[in-house]
Amino acid sequence: MTFNLTLSGSDLLLLLPEMLLTVWLCVVLIVDFAMPRLPKDRLAYLSVGGLAAVLVNLLWFDRAGVTGTLFANMFVVDRLAVFFKLFIVGATILIILVSVDYVRRFRFFKGEYYFLVLMSALGMMFMASANDLLSVFITLEFSTFGFYVLVAYLRDDVASNEAGLKFFILGVFAAGLLAYGISLVYGETGKIVFSDIASASPTPGLVIGYLLIFAALGFKIGAVPFHSWIPDTYHGAPTPVTAYLSIAPKGAAFAILLRMFFVSLATLKPAWVLLLVGASILSMTYGNIVAIAQRNIKRLLAYSGIAQIGNILIGLAAGTKMGGDAILFYLLTYLFANLGAFAIVIAVGNLIHSDEIEDYNGLNRRSPFLAFAMLVFLLSLAGVPPLAGFIGKLYIFLSAINEGLYTLIIVGLINIVISMYYYLVVVKKMYINEPTDPSPLTISTPMKAVVYAGLAGTLILGIYPQPFIDWVVAATLMFSNLAGHTAAAPTILPFGG
Amino acid sequence: MAHLFFFYFAGVIVLTSILVVALRNPIYSALSLLIMFFHVAGLYVTLHAEFLAAVQIIVYAGAILVLYLFVVMLLNLKREERYHAQFPIGALLGLTIVTEVLLLAFHGSSPPEPAPSGTSTPATNGVTEVAGVTDAVAGPALSAVEGNTETIGESLYTTYLFPFEVASLILLVAMIGSIVLAKKDIFEQQ
């Protein structure tokens, strides 16, 4: 029997970020176990140190343009994958920093929390590189497994247990849909690599298969009508986990959605534009309208997250390279604004032990810094001009205008107005209402660092977006031969293959 | 003929899957699940995937046994729901199976009986015999000279190394996660 697995040193180099992180999370686990007297905060900084090394490694990949494929096209490292990995690692660093105070409140398993966060990050990094249906399935499940545990982490809290159970049951159901869809696509084409299935003709089995895969990925990103798990899960989960769940898995799932729609399904674009337009309109409208009625800030951000996903789907519906650029840029702006807003929620939650919007009354009197930062993040989420969210929305709407999706634009603009209302209600409570308890609030250093990072990102992306636009344009070069409307796109070859 | 087998297996799978959900007694549910797994293994045999069939039976039959025990232990069934007066039949069947196992154990070197060989031998006997069994069952349909098990093993460690390794990481998460979520005496320690 012969084994012909040829993995050279340069091949393994492509896996370096993932291998670094794998080694590092084992180190974190062993240190946690071997030094029980070590304060658990140190583990957070240890994890951040490892993630920083991975970040540097990925930045080097990005600058040097390291690309390639491994394992018969299953694992791909291209500019898009590197972008999403940087996105995920960056988000994970910020999440670990905002978790430090919160984890102190846990009564047990403080060290394992950081391990599980790192594990989920590793899974999502693999997702960004998944280039065939089999690795999509296995990496998606991998990243979700960590979240199943993290969501139910507060074992003596009923809401957290309920959130974990709901997330688990619906997540497993989505995994079943994904596996069924993949088996149908594989049965119809006999291939699993995205670029190989591109030439398949749309038989009924293939269409059903893709719809099932889209449903499973729609579950991951929380687009209507696959959003039913979002409010309760976001509400019950530990707040840092909610923050993580609201940004990182969505980014990783968009890496897969982009590869699927823009590579495998490029030639069938007329068939799926309507599907995405529908999902986008439903997500925006439903998310924004239901958000108005919310009394809890975590639920408010959950529904606003559904609406934001609707905005991002506009870029996917545009189906051009520019749409892809806009998605990447929007995700960046969303990362800073959403994570920043959640950082404030975590900070306030740690201090006053409440997530009700009523308790944000007079926040400006109690901590002008927190109130101002929240104002900036909410305005960026709403898309107010000097901030990052405005450029993101502008970019994504322009990509849709180029494709003539005017209905979508009109619905999107109406939704911006609706969203402005409930964001500003929070602002009004913070600045105009009188606080019930006027004692000042102070926040810890790591939390402050995250809020400053969020502010910096939101302002820089809004005022001087050019370098970042250049970056996302370079990251989606693999989609550059996607034609605009009317003309049919030719078969796409994987970048750097 | 192949169609006949497929529809038989598929029909039983659908039927028993419904029974798993619909039956009131959890023990019967577990048993229907077991029957369902056996028929899935049967489907694998008709597809000439003997290794998968064997794994299906070994892994899931074991898992079902554990599930069965858990049902009996945890769900506090009423006494009359647990057992019926079937002790003589059970004893007879058990005795037959024990005799069979003993016979197999002491005459293991002789060629296996024809009836269940397709499913059970690849896992119990050496690699060399697998090729012979495969040819006997599959006939000319299987062009590969190598056995089913070898082919799966080789592609698992070469072409599909990446998902295989990721699966090992999934097991690590599942292990840690189950400890975090289910370790029992943690509340008393605090």
XYZ file of C-alpha atoms in Angstrom, chain A residues 7 32 65 107 157 166 189 268 292 310 329 337 354 376 387 399-400 403 439 442 459 485 492:
23
model
C 3.274 18.088 2.102
C -4.618 26.606 33.350
C 0.830 38.041 -0.757
C -17.659 30.765 39.913
C -28.538 30.921 35.378
C -32.372 26.673 21.998
C -22.456 16.829 -9.551
C -26.669 31.160 -12.251
C -38.322 49.408 18.293
C -30.033 42.497 5.797
C -15.868 46.906 4.219
C -19.303 49.725 15.995
C -28.684 45.258 34.507
C -20.609 57.223 18.516
C -18.611 57.746 11.021
C -22.858 48.473 -5.466
C -26.600 47.737 -5.627
C -26.848 46.582 -10.619
C -23.099 57.667 41.438
C -15.532 53.779 36.353
C -13.627 57.282 13.352
C -25.761 42.903 -14.992
C -14.115 31.474 -12.233
